Coordinates of C-alpha atoms in Angstrom, one line a residue:
M1 CA 130.6 175.5 175.1
N2 CA 133.5 175.9 172.7
T3 CA 132.3 172.6 171.2
M4 CA 129.4 174.1 169.8
P5 CA 130.9 175.4 166.3
H6 CA 132.7 172.1 165.7
D7 CA 129.4 170.3 166.3
K8 CA 127.6 172.4 163.8
G9 CA 130.3 171.5 161.1
H10 CA 130.0 167.8 161.4
A11 CA 126.4 168.3 161.4
A12 CA 126.5 170.4 157.8
A13 CA 128.6 167.8 156.5
D14 CA 126.8 164.9 157.5
Q15 CA 123.5 166.9 155.8
L16 CA 125.5 167.2 152.6
T17 CA 126.5 163.7 152.5
Q18 CA 123.0 162.8 153.4
S19 CA 121.6 165.0 150.4
E20 CA 124.0 163.4 147.8
E21 CA 123.0 160.1 148.9
R22 CA 119.3 161.1 148.1
Y23 CA 120.5 162.4 145.2
R24 CA 122.0 159.3 143.8
A25 CA 119.2 157.3 145.0
L26 CA 116.9 159.8 143.0
V27 CA 118.9 159.5 140.3
T28 CA 119.5 155.6 140.3
A29 CA 115.7 155.4 140.6
T30 CA 114.9 157.3 137.5
S31 CA 117.3 156.3 135.3
D32 CA 118.4 153.5 133.2
V33 CA 121.9 153.6 133.7
V34 CA 124.2 155.2 136.4
Y35 CA 128.0 155.4 136.1
R36 CA 131.0 157.3 137.8
M37 CA 133.9 158.6 135.8
S38 CA 137.1 159.8 136.8
P39 CA 138.2 163.4 137.1
D40 CA 139.5 163.3 133.5
W41 CA 137.0 160.6 132.3
K42 CA 139.5 158.0 131.1
V43 CA 138.5 155.6 133.7
M44 CA 135.0 154.4 134.3
S45 CA 135.0 153.2 137.9
Q46 CA 131.3 152.1 138.2
L47 CA 128.4 151.5 135.7
D48 CA 124.9 150.2 136.7
G49 CA 123.5 149.3 133.2
G50 CA 120.4 147.8 134.2
S51 CA 119.1 145.6 131.4
F52 CA 120.1 148.5 128.8
L53 CA 123.8 148.3 129.0
L54 CA 126.5 145.6 130.4
D55 CA 127.3 146.4 134.0
T56 CA 131.0 147.0 135.3
G57 CA 131.7 146.3 138.8
E58 CA 135.4 147.2 138.4
P59 CA 137.2 150.2 136.8
I60 CA 137.8 150.0 133.3
D61 CA 139.5 152.2 130.7
N62 CA 138.4 150.9 127.6
W63 CA 134.8 152.1 128.2
V64 CA 134.7 154.2 124.7
E65 CA 135.1 151.0 122.7
K66 CA 132.9 149.0 124.7
Y67 CA 129.6 151.1 125.0
I68 CA 130.0 154.0 122.4
H69 CA 129.0 153.4 118.6
P70 CA 132.3 154.1 116.3
E71 CA 130.6 157.1 114.5
D72 CA 129.6 159.0 117.9
Q73 CA 133.1 158.4 119.6
Q74 CA 134.4 161.5 118.3
K75 CA 131.4 163.6 119.2
V76 CA 131.4 162.1 122.9
Y77 CA 135.2 163.1 123.5
E78 CA 134.5 166.8 122.3
A79 CA 131.7 167.1 124.7
I80 CA 134.0 165.5 127.5
E81 CA 136.3 168.3 126.8
I82 CA 134.1 171.0 126.9
A83 CA 132.7 169.8 130.1
I84 CA 136.1 169.4 131.9
R85 CA 137.6 172.6 130.3
T86 CA 134.2 174.5 131.6
K87 CA 133.6 172.8 134.9
T88 CA 130.0 172.1 133.7
I89 CA 127.5 169.2 133.5
F90 CA 128.0 166.7 130.6
A91 CA 125.0 166.4 128.6
L92 CA 124.9 164.2 125.0
E93 CA 122.6 162.3 123.2
H94 CA 124.4 159.6 121.3
R95 CA 124.1 155.9 120.2
V96 CA 125.4 153.0 122.3
L97 CA 126.1 149.1 122.2
R98 CA 123.0 147.7 124.1
A99 CA 123.6 144.5 126.6
D100 CA 121.5 142.7 123.7
G101 CA 123.8 143.6 121.1
T102 CA 121.8 145.9 119.3
L103 CA 122.4 149.4 118.6
G104 CA 120.2 151.8 120.8
W105 CA 120.1 155.6 121.8
T106 CA 120.7 157.0 125.2
F107 CA 121.0 160.7 126.6
S108 CA 123.3 160.8 129.2
R109 CA 124.0 163.6 131.8
A110 CA 126.9 163.8 134.3
V111 CA 127.9 166.4 137.1
P112 CA 131.3 166.9 138.4
L113 CA 131.9 166.6 142.3
F114 CA 134.6 169.0 143.5
N115 CA 136.8 169.2 146.6
E116 CA 137.2 172.3 148.8
Q117 CA 139.8 173.5 146.3
G118 CA 137.4 173.7 143.7
E119 CA 138.8 170.6 141.7
I120 CA 136.8 167.9 140.1
I121 CA 137.3 164.9 142.0
E122 CA 134.6 162.8 140.2
W123 CA 131.9 162.8 137.8
F124 CA 128.3 161.2 138.9
G125 CA 126.4 160.5 135.4
A126 CA 123.0 159.1 134.7
A127 CA 121.6 158.2 131.2
N128 CA 118.2 157.1 129.8
D129 CA 117.3 154.6 127.2
V130 CA 115.6 157.1 124.5
S131 CA 115.9 154.4 121.5
A132 CA 112.4 154.0 121.2
R133 CA 111.7 157.9 120.8
K134 CA 114.7 158.0 118.3
Q135 CA 113.1 155.2 116.5
T136 CA 110.1 157.3 116.3
E137 CA 111.8 160.2 115.2
Q138 CA 113.6 158.6 112.5
D139 CA 110.5 157.1 111.1
L140 CA 108.5 160.3 111.1
Q141 CA 111.7 161.8 109.3
D142 CA 111.5 159.2 106.9
A143 CA 108.1 159.5 106.4
K144 CA 108.2 163.2 105.8
D145 CA 111.3 162.6 103.4
A146 CA 109.0 160.1 101.5
A147 CA 106.1 162.4 101.5
E148 CA 108.6 165.6 100.6
H149 CA 110.1 163.0 97.7
Q150 CA 106.6 161.8 96.7
K151 CA 105.5 165.8 96.3
R152 CA 108.1 166.9 94.2
T153 CA 107.6 163.6 92.0
Y154 CA 104.0 164.5 91.6
E155 CA 104.6 168.2 91.3
T156 CA 107.4 167.4 88.3
I157 CA 104.7 165.1 86.7
T158 CA 101.9 167.4 86.8
S159 CA 104.1 170.7 85.9
S160 CA 105.6 168.9 83.0
T161 CA 102.0 167.4 81.2
P162 CA 99.8 170.0 79.1
D163 CA 96.9 168.1 81.0
L164 CA 95.1 170.1 83.6
I165 CA 95.4 168.6 86.9
Y166 CA 93.3 170.0 90.3
V167 CA 91.7 168.7 93.4
F168 CA 88.5 170.1 94.9
A169 CA 88.0 170.6 98.4
L170 CA 83.9 169.8 99.3
D171 CA 83.3 173.5 99.4
Y172 CA 83.7 173.7 95.8
T173 CA 87.1 175.3 96.3
F174 CA 90.5 174.8 94.3
S175 CA 93.0 173.1 96.6
Y176 CA 95.6 172.1 94.2
A177 CA 96.4 173.4 90.4
N178 CA 99.0 172.5 88.2
E179 CA 101.1 175.0 86.2
A180 CA 99.4 174.0 82.9
L181 CA 96.1 175.0 84.8
L182 CA 97.2 178.1 86.4
A183 CA 98.5 179.2 83.1
M184 CA 95.2 178.5 81.4
W185 CA 93.5 180.9 83.7
G186 CA 96.4 183.5 83.8
K187 CA 96.5 183.2 87.6
T188 CA 99.1 182.4 90.6
W189 CA 99.0 180.0 93.1
D190 CA 98.2 182.5 95.6
T191 CA 95.5 184.1 93.4
A192 CA 93.8 180.9 92.4
I193 CA 94.0 178.3 95.4
G194 CA 91.3 178.5 97.7
K195 CA 88.9 180.1 95.3
R196 CA 85.7 178.6 93.9
L197 CA 85.1 177.7 89.8
I198 CA 83.3 181.4 89.4
E199 CA 86.2 183.1 91.0
N200 CA 88.6 181.6 88.6
G201 CA 87.0 183.0 85.5
Y202 CA 84.4 180.2 85.0
E203 CA 80.9 180.9 83.5
Q204 CA 78.0 180.5 85.9
W205 CA 76.7 177.3 84.0
H206 CA 79.9 175.8 83.8
A207 CA 80.6 176.2 87.5
D208 CA 76.9 175.2 88.6
M209 CA 77.9 172.2 86.3
H210 CA 80.9 170.9 88.5
E211 CA 79.2 171.9 91.6
R212 CA 76.5 169.5 91.0
E213 CA 79.1 166.9 89.9
I214 CA 80.9 167.2 93.1
D215 CA 77.8 166.7 94.9
Q216 CA 77.1 163.6 92.8
I217 CA 80.9 162.2 93.5
V218 CA 80.3 162.7 97.1
A219 CA 76.8 161.0 97.4
T220 CA 77.8 158.0 94.7
K221 CA 81.6 157.7 95.0
Q222 CA 81.9 157.4 91.5
S223 CA 83.9 158.8 88.8
I224 CA 82.3 161.3 86.1
R225 CA 83.8 162.0 82.7
G226 CA 82.5 164.6 80.5
E227 CA 83.5 167.3 77.8
V228 CA 83.2 170.7 77.8
A229 CA 84.3 174.0 75.6
F230 CA 85.2 177.4 77.6
P231 CA 87.9 180.0 77.0
H232 CA 91.3 179.6 77.3
A233 CA 93.4 182.7 78.8
V234 CA 95.5 183.1 75.6
L235 CA 94.3 180.4 72.9
G236 CA 90.8 181.5 72.9
R237 CA 87.8 179.0 73.3
R238 CA 88.8 175.5 73.4
V239 CA 87.3 171.9 73.7
Y240 CA 88.2 169.7 76.9
D241 CA 87.5 166.2 77.8
Y242 CA 87.7 165.7 81.5
I243 CA 87.3 163.0 84.1
L244 CA 86.7 163.6 87.9
N245 CA 87.6 161.0 90.7
P246 CA 86.8 160.8 94.4
V247 CA 89.4 161.0 96.6
L248 CA 88.6 158.6 100.0
N249 CA 89.7 159.0 103.6
A250 CA 90.4 156.0 105.9
Q251 CA 86.8 155.5 106.8
G252 CA 85.8 155.4 102.8
E253 CA 84.4 158.4 102.8
V254 CA 84.8 161.1 100.0
E255 CA 87.1 163.9 101.4
A256 CA 88.2 165.7 98.2
V257 CA 87.6 165.0 94.0
A258 CA 90.5 165.2 92.0
G259 CA 90.1 166.0 88.0
T260 CA 92.0 165.9 84.8
T261 CA 91.4 167.7 82.1
R262 CA 92.8 167.4 78.6
D263 CA 92.8 169.6 75.6
I264 CA 91.2 168.0 72.5
S265 CA 90.4 170.8 70.4
D266 CA 93.0 169.8 67.9
I267 CA 91.5 166.3 67.9
R268 CA 88.0 167.5 67.5
A269 CA 89.0 169.8 64.7
A270 CA 90.7 167.0 63.0
E271 CA 87.9 164.5 63.4
N272 CA 85.8 167.1 61.7
T273 CA 87.8 167.8 58.9
L274 CA 88.0 163.9 58.6
A275 CA 84.4 163.6 58.7
E276 CA 84.0 166.6 56.2
S277 CA 86.4 164.9 53.7
E278 CA 84.8 161.5 54.3
A279 CA 81.4 163.4 53.3
R280 CA 82.7 164.7 50.2
F281 CA 84.5 161.5 49.3
R282 CA 81.1 159.5 49.6
M283 CA 79.4 162.4 47.9
M284 CA 81.6 162.3 44.7
A285 CA 81.5 158.3 45.0
E286 CA 78.0 158.0 45.0
A287 CA 77.5 160.5 42.2
T288 CA 79.9 158.6 39.7
N289 CA 79.4 155.5 37.5
I290 CA 82.5 154.1 38.3
Y291 CA 82.9 151.6 41.1
I292 CA 84.5 152.8 43.9
A293 CA 85.4 150.8 46.8
T294 CA 87.9 150.7 50.0
S295 CA 89.4 148.4 52.1
D296 CA 91.3 148.4 55.2
E297 CA 94.6 147.5 56.4
S298 CA 93.7 144.0 56.8
S299 CA 92.5 143.7 53.2
N300 CA 88.8 143.6 54.5
A301 CA 86.3 145.5 52.1
T302 CA 85.0 148.2 54.0
Y303 CA 83.0 150.3 51.5
F304 CA 81.2 150.1 48.0
N305 CA 79.6 153.0 46.5
Q306 CA 76.0 152.7 44.8
S307 CA 77.3 151.8 41.3
W308 CA 78.5 148.5 42.9
T309 CA 75.3 147.7 44.6
K310 CA 73.4 148.7 41.2
L311 CA 75.9 146.4 39.1
T312 CA 75.6 143.6 41.2
G313 CA 71.9 143.7 42.9
R314 CA 73.7 143.2 46.4
P315 CA 73.4 145.3 49.6
Q316 CA 76.7 146.8 50.4
K317 CA 76.5 144.4 53.6
D318 CA 76.8 141.5 51.5
L319 CA 80.0 142.9 49.5
L320 CA 81.9 143.7 52.5
A321 CA 85.1 141.8 54.0
Y322 CA 85.5 139.4 51.2
G323 CA 81.6 139.0 50.2
W324 CA 82.7 140.1 46.6
V325 CA 84.7 137.5 46.1
D326 CA 81.6 135.1 45.5
L327 CA 80.6 137.3 42.6
L328 CA 83.5 136.5 40.8
H329 CA 83.7 134.5 37.6
P330 CA 84.9 131.0 38.7
D331 CA 87.8 131.3 36.3
D332 CA 89.0 134.9 37.4
Q333 CA 88.2 134.1 41.2
E334 CA 92.0 132.4 42.3
R335 CA 93.9 134.6 40.0
H336 CA 92.6 138.0 41.0
V337 CA 92.3 137.1 44.9
K338 CA 96.0 136.5 44.4
V339 CA 96.4 139.7 42.8
Y340 CA 94.5 141.7 45.4
E341 CA 96.6 140.1 48.4
K342 CA 99.9 140.4 46.8
A343 CA 99.4 143.9 46.5
F344 CA 98.3 144.5 50.2
K345 CA 101.2 142.4 51.3
A346 CA 103.4 145.0 49.1
H347 CA 101.6 147.9 49.8
K348 CA 101.9 148.3 45.9
P349 CA 99.1 149.7 43.4
L350 CA 97.4 146.8 41.6
H351 CA 95.8 146.7 38.1
D352 CA 93.7 143.7 37.0
A353 CA 90.8 143.0 35.1
F354 CA 87.9 140.3 36.0
R355 CA 84.3 139.1 35.3
V356 CA 81.8 140.1 37.9
L357 CA 78.1 138.7 38.1
N358 CA 75.9 141.2 37.7
S359 CA 72.1 141.6 38.8
E360 CA 70.5 140.0 35.9
G361 CA 72.7 136.4 36.1
E362 CA 75.4 137.9 33.4
Y363 CA 79.0 138.5 33.9
R364 CA 80.5 141.8 33.2
W365 CA 84.3 142.7 32.5
L366 CA 85.8 145.3 35.1
L367 CA 89.0 147.1 34.9
I368 CA 90.2 147.7 38.5
D369 CA 93.0 149.8 39.5
G370 CA 93.8 150.1 43.3
F371 CA 95.8 152.4 45.4
P372 CA 97.3 152.2 48.7
R373 CA 95.9 154.5 51.4
N374 CA 98.1 156.0 54.5
Y375 CA 97.2 157.3 57.7
M376 CA 98.4 160.8 58.7
D377 CA 101.4 159.3 60.7
G378 CA 102.2 157.7 57.1
S379 CA 101.2 154.2 58.5
F380 CA 99.4 151.8 55.7
A381 CA 95.6 152.3 56.1
G382 CA 94.2 149.9 53.4
F383 CA 93.5 150.4 49.6
I384 CA 91.1 152.5 47.3
S385 CA 90.1 151.1 44.2
A386 CA 88.2 152.5 41.0
G387 CA 86.7 150.3 38.2
I388 CA 85.1 150.8 34.7
D389 CA 83.2 148.3 32.6
I390 CA 84.8 147.2 29.7
T391 CA 83.0 144.3 28.7
E392 CA 82.5 145.8 25.5
L393 CA 86.3 146.6 24.7
K394 CA 86.7 142.9 25.9
E395 CA 83.9 141.3 23.3
D396 CA 85.5 143.9 20.7
E397 CA 89.0 142.3 21.5
Q398 CA 87.6 138.6 21.4
R399 CA 86.4 139.4 18.1
K400 CA 89.6 140.8 16.9
N401 CA 91.4 137.6 18.5
D402 CA 89.1 135.6 16.9
F403 CA 89.8 136.9 13.6
I404 CA 93.6 137.1 14.0
S405 CA 93.9 133.3 15.1
M406 CA 91.9 132.6 12.0
V407 CA 93.8 134.4 9.5
S408 CA 96.8 133.1 11.5
H409 CA 95.8 129.7 11.3
E410 CA 94.6 130.1 7.4
L411 CA 98.2 131.7 6.7
K412 CA 100.1 129.0 8.4
T413 CA 99.2 126.1 5.9
P414 CA 100.1 127.9 2.5
L415 CA 103.2 129.4 4.4
T416 CA 104.4 125.8 5.8
S417 CA 104.3 125.1 1.9
A418 CA 105.7 127.6 0.6
L419 CA 108.6 127.3 2.9
S420 CA 109.2 123.8 2.0
Y421 CA 109.1 124.5 -1.7
V422 CA 112.1 127.3 -1.1
Q423 CA 113.9 124.9 0.6
V424 CA 113.8 122.2 -2.0
S425 CA 114.5 125.1 -4.7
K426 CA 117.6 126.3 -2.4
K427 CA 119.1 123.0 -2.1
R428 CA 118.5 121.9 -6.0
A429 CA 119.9 125.5 -6.7
T430 CA 123.2 124.8 -4.7
E431 CA 123.5 121.4 -5.9
A432 CA 123.3 123.4 -9.6
N433 CA 126.1 125.5 -8.2
D434 CA 123.7 128.5 -9.0
T435 CA 124.8 130.6 -5.8
V436 CA 122.8 133.8 -6.7
T437 CA 119.5 131.8 -6.9
A438 CA 120.4 129.7 -3.7
G439 CA 121.3 133.1 -2.1
M440 CA 118.0 134.8 -3.1
L441 CA 116.4 131.8 -1.6
E442 CA 118.1 131.5 1.4
R443 CA 116.9 135.3 2.2
T444 CA 113.7 134.3 1.3
E445 CA 113.7 131.3 3.7
K446 CA 114.7 133.6 6.6
Q447 CA 111.7 136.0 5.7
L448 CA 109.3 133.2 5.6
G449 CA 110.7 131.8 9.0
K450 CA 110.1 135.6 10.5
M451 CA 106.7 135.4 8.9
T452 CA 106.3 131.9 10.7
R453 CA 107.4 133.1 14.2
I454 CA 104.9 136.2 13.9
I455 CA 102.1 134.0 13.2
N456 CA 102.9 131.5 15.8
G457 CA 103.1 134.2 18.5
F458 CA 99.6 135.7 17.1
L459 CA 98.2 131.9 17.9
N460 CA 100.0 132.0 21.0
V461 CA 98.2 135.3 22.1
S462 CA 94.9 134.2 21.2
R463 CA 94.9 131.0 22.7
L464 CA 96.5 132.6 26.0
E465 CA 93.6 134.9 26.0
S466 CA 91.1 132.2 25.6
G467 CA 92.4 130.1 28.1
K468 CA 93.6 127.2 25.9
I469 CA 97.3 127.9 26.9
Q470 CA 98.5 125.2 29.3
I471 CA 101.4 125.0 31.4
D472 CA 102.7 121.5 31.4
A473 CA 104.8 121.8 34.7
Q474 CA 107.4 119.2 35.5
R475 CA 110.4 119.3 38.0
F476 CA 114.0 120.0 36.0
D477 CA 117.3 121.4 36.5
M478 CA 117.7 125.1 34.9
A479 CA 121.5 124.5 34.9
E480 CA 120.3 121.7 32.2
L481 CA 118.1 124.2 30.3
M482 CA 120.5 127.0 30.0
E483 CA 122.7 124.4 28.5
E484 CA 120.2 124.0 25.8
V485 CA 119.5 127.4 25.6
K486 CA 123.4 128.4 25.1
E487 CA 123.9 125.8 22.3
E488 CA 120.9 127.0 20.4
A489 CA 121.7 130.4 20.9
L490 CA 125.6 130.3 19.9
I491 CA 124.7 128.5 16.6
S492 CA 121.5 131.0 15.6
N493 CA 123.0 134.3 16.5
T494 CA 126.7 134.7 15.1
G495 CA 126.6 138.6 14.8
H496 CA 127.0 139.1 18.8
Q497 CA 129.1 137.8 21.8
I498 CA 126.7 135.9 23.5
K499 CA 128.4 134.9 27.1
F500 CA 126.6 132.4 29.3
G501 CA 127.5 132.4 33.0
Y502 CA 128.2 129.2 35.0
T503 CA 124.7 127.7 36.4
K504 CA 124.5 125.9 39.4
S505 CA 122.0 123.2 40.0
I506 CA 118.5 124.9 40.4
W507 CA 115.6 123.1 40.6
V508 CA 112.1 124.2 39.5
N509 CA 108.7 122.7 38.7
A510 CA 107.7 124.9 35.6
D511 CA 106.8 124.2 31.8
R512 CA 110.1 123.5 30.4
E513 CA 109.5 124.4 26.9
K514 CA 107.6 127.7 27.7
I515 CA 110.3 128.8 30.0
A516 CA 113.0 128.0 27.2
Q517 CA 110.9 130.2 24.8
V518 CA 110.8 133.3 27.7
I519 CA 114.5 132.9 27.5
Q520 CA 115.0 132.9 23.8
N521 CA 112.7 135.9 23.7
F522 CA 114.9 137.9 26.2
I523 CA 118.0 136.8 23.7
S524 CA 116.4 137.7 20.8
N525 CA 115.5 141.1 21.9
A526 CA 118.8 141.8 23.0
V527 CA 120.3 140.9 19.7
K528 CA 117.4 142.9 18.1
Y529 CA 117.8 146.2 20.0
S530 CA 121.8 146.1 20.3
R531 CA 125.0 146.9 18.0
P532 CA 126.4 144.4 15.9
N533 CA 129.7 142.4 17.6
S534 CA 128.5 143.9 21.0
T535 CA 128.5 141.5 24.1
I536 CA 125.3 140.0 25.6
Q537 CA 125.4 138.4 29.0
V538 CA 122.9 135.6 30.2
R539 CA 122.9 134.3 33.4
C540 CA 120.9 132.4 36.2
K541 CA 121.2 131.8 39.5
L542 CA 119.8 131.6 43.1
V543 CA 118.5 134.7 44.7
D544 CA 116.5 135.0 47.8
G545 CA 115.8 131.3 47.6
K546 CA 114.3 131.8 43.4
A547 CA 115.6 131.0 40.6
Q548 CA 116.7 134.2 38.7
V549 CA 117.4 134.6 35.0
C550 CA 118.9 137.8 33.4
T551 CA 120.0 139.1 29.8
S552 CA 122.0 142.1 29.8
D553 CA 122.7 143.9 26.4
E554 CA 125.2 146.9 25.6
G555 CA 121.9 148.5 23.3
I556 CA 120.3 151.8 22.8
G557 CA 118.4 151.3 26.0
I558 CA 114.8 152.1 27.1
N559 CA 113.7 155.5 28.6
H560 CA 112.2 155.2 32.4
E561 CA 108.8 156.0 31.6
D562 CA 108.8 153.1 29.3
L563 CA 109.5 150.2 31.5
P564 CA 106.3 149.6 33.5
K565 CA 104.5 149.3 29.8
L566 CA 106.9 147.1 28.1
F567 CA 104.8 143.9 29.3
E568 CA 101.7 145.1 28.0
R569 CA 100.3 143.4 24.8
F570 CA 101.3 145.3 21.9
Y571 CA 103.3 147.9 23.2
R572 CA 105.9 149.2 21.6
V573 CA 108.4 152.1 22.7
K574 CA 107.8 155.3 20.5
D575 CA 111.5 155.8 19.7
S576 CA 113.4 157.4 16.4
E577 CA 115.9 154.6 16.8
M578 CA 113.2 151.7 16.9
R579 CA 111.1 152.6 14.2
N580 CA 113.1 150.5 11.8
I581 CA 113.1 147.6 14.0
S582 CA 110.2 145.2 13.5
G583 CA 108.1 143.7 15.9
F584 CA 104.3 143.7 17.2
G585 CA 104.8 144.2 20.9
I586 CA 103.7 140.5 21.7
G587 CA 106.8 138.6 22.8
L588 CA 107.3 140.3 26.1
Y589 CA 103.4 140.4 27.0
L590 CA 103.9 136.1 26.2
C591 CA 106.8 136.1 28.6
N592 CA 105.1 138.4 31.0
E593 CA 101.7 135.8 31.0
I594 CA 103.7 132.7 31.3
I595 CA 106.0 133.9 34.2
K596 CA 103.0 135.3 35.9
R597 CA 101.3 131.9 35.5
H598 CA 104.4 130.2 37.5
D599 CA 103.9 132.4 40.3
G600 CA 107.1 134.4 39.2
D601 CA 108.0 138.0 38.6
I602 CA 109.2 139.8 35.5
W603 CA 111.0 143.0 35.2
A604 CA 113.5 145.2 33.1
E605 CA 116.2 147.7 34.3
S606 CA 117.5 150.0 31.6
T607 CA 119.9 153.4 30.9
V608 CA 119.4 155.1 27.6
G609 CA 122.6 154.8 25.8
E610 CA 123.9 152.0 27.8
G611 CA 121.8 148.9 27.5
S612 CA 119.1 147.3 29.4
T613 CA 118.7 144.2 31.7
F614 CA 116.0 142.1 31.8
Y615 CA 115.0 139.6 34.5
F616 CA 112.3 136.9 35.7
T617 CA 112.4 134.7 38.6
L618 CA 110.8 131.4 39.2
P619 CA 109.9 129.5 42.4
T620 CA 112.4 126.5 43.4
V621 CA 112.0 122.9 44.6
E622 CA 113.9 120.7 46.6

C-alpha cells in the first residue's frame, strides 16, 4: 500500500517525458530546422538542418560564424542575452547562410528547459525558412519605394511647370490636378479633387464639351486636341491649347483620361499683333509706286508688291525664290546676284542698280536698297528691299558721260600737242640759260600734266560705265609690283617721307596696271591731304588669306559720316580745309570699281586731325 505514491511519481515523470517527446516530434515535423543549445548558447549540441542548413552531428562552438550572416550576428547575441537573463523564449528573425551557400532568412524560436531548481539545462529550438516571404516583402518594399520616387518625380515636374496637368475619372470628376491648375481655379486639393468640371468653376458649355470628349475617348481610345478660352482666377480670360489622352489598363480598356493644357494667350496675342503688322505693311506696300520685296533667311524671295508685277507683267508666284533673276539684264545678272548673296552672308545692307525687263520688253534701271530683318529674338529673318526707277536719271548720266567723253577726247589731242611744244620750249630755254623762261615753262608743264590726268580720269569713268574698260588679269607677285610703285613714288614725290614696308611674295591674279593705278592713287591722295614733310606709310601683307595693301598718312583726317561716301562718283568732302585742294571726286570711285571687279574689298579708316588709312584686298593664288 505504501508504494502507491512512488508509482504515481514515476507515472508523472513518464507522462512528462512522453509529452516532451511528442513536442519534439511535433516541432521536428513542422519545422525546417531543429537544434539544441547549451544553457549559455556557446555550444550547439545538435542541428538537423534538413535541406535548408548544413547538419551538425556533434557539438560545435563556432555555430554563429558558420550559420549567421555577419551583419546579423550582433543582433543574435543581443536576443540570446535577453532570453538567458529573463529565462524566456528566444525568438528572432535573421539572415543565415544556407546549405547551398546562398543567403536566406529564418524565423528561429528556442524554449528553455529547466531542472527542479528552475535552472536552464538546455535550449530546444526550431527554425523555419522564411526566405521566400522576406523576398516578397523586399520586392513589395522596392516597388513601393519606386512608386514613391516616381510619384515625387512626377509631382516635382508637374508642380514646376506652368502647364495645367490633370486626370479625369470616367465619372467626369478630377482625380488629379497639379499646382498650376489649382492656382488657376483658386482652390486647394481637398476642395477640387473628386469634383466635376462644373463644380470647379467651368461654364456649362465648357463642362459639357469636355464630358463629350471624355465619352469619345473612352469609345475610340484616341486622343483629342483643341483650343478654348475661359477665365483664370487671377489673370482674367485666357486662351488655352489642350490635349486629352486615354489611360489604358492591362486589358487595354480606358480607365482614366489624362490632360495637359497650356496657356497660349501671349502667343495668340503676338500672332494677332504680327498679323495686324503684316496687314498694315502689305497695305502700305501695295499703295506705293516703290518696288518693295522681302526674302527669307535662305535668300529666297517671299513677297513682291503690285508695283513689281505691274513693272514686269509677271504674277508674284513667277518672281518668288530666285524667279526674279531671269528678268535681269544679261550684263547685270551675275554681278547683282553676287552683290545680293554677299549681303545675305554678311547680314549687311545692300545698295545696287541693275536693269530689269518690263512688261513691254524694254529694260528699266532700278536702284535697290536692301536692309536685314530680324525675328523678335534677334536672329536673322531675311531682307526687305525698296527700289525706285532711275531709268531717266541713267539716261541723263549717259548723255553727260558721252558729252564728257567727247570733250575729253577732243581736248586730249591739242593738249598733247601743247605739252610737246612746252617741253621743246623748256629745253631750248634751258640750253639758252634763260632760267626764268625755263622755270615758267616747267610750271606750265606741271599744270598741263594735271589737266592730262583729269582728262584721262574722265575718259576712264566713261569707259567704265559704258562697259568698255577691260580687266586683263595675269598672275604676278605683289612684292615685285610694290617695288616698282616704290621707285616711281620716291622719284615723283619729294615733299613727303614715303616709307614702304617689306613685302613678302604674295601671288595674285589681277590686272597689274590697274592695281598699280589704285596704289598710286592712294599715295597721291595721301600726299595731297597731308602736311609737307609728313610721313606716309605704304604696306602690303597677307591678312586672312588675302593680299592687303594699305596707305597711312598724318593728314587732316576725314569725318566718320563721310567715310562710307568716299568711293562714290564725284563725291568730295565738304570741309573748309579741303576747299582749296583740287579734284573732281573720280579717283577713289575708279579705285573702288577696279577692286570690285577683282572680287576684292576697299575701305578707309580715319581720325580727324590725326590722319587716314586706305585699304584694299585681293584674292590670292598659289
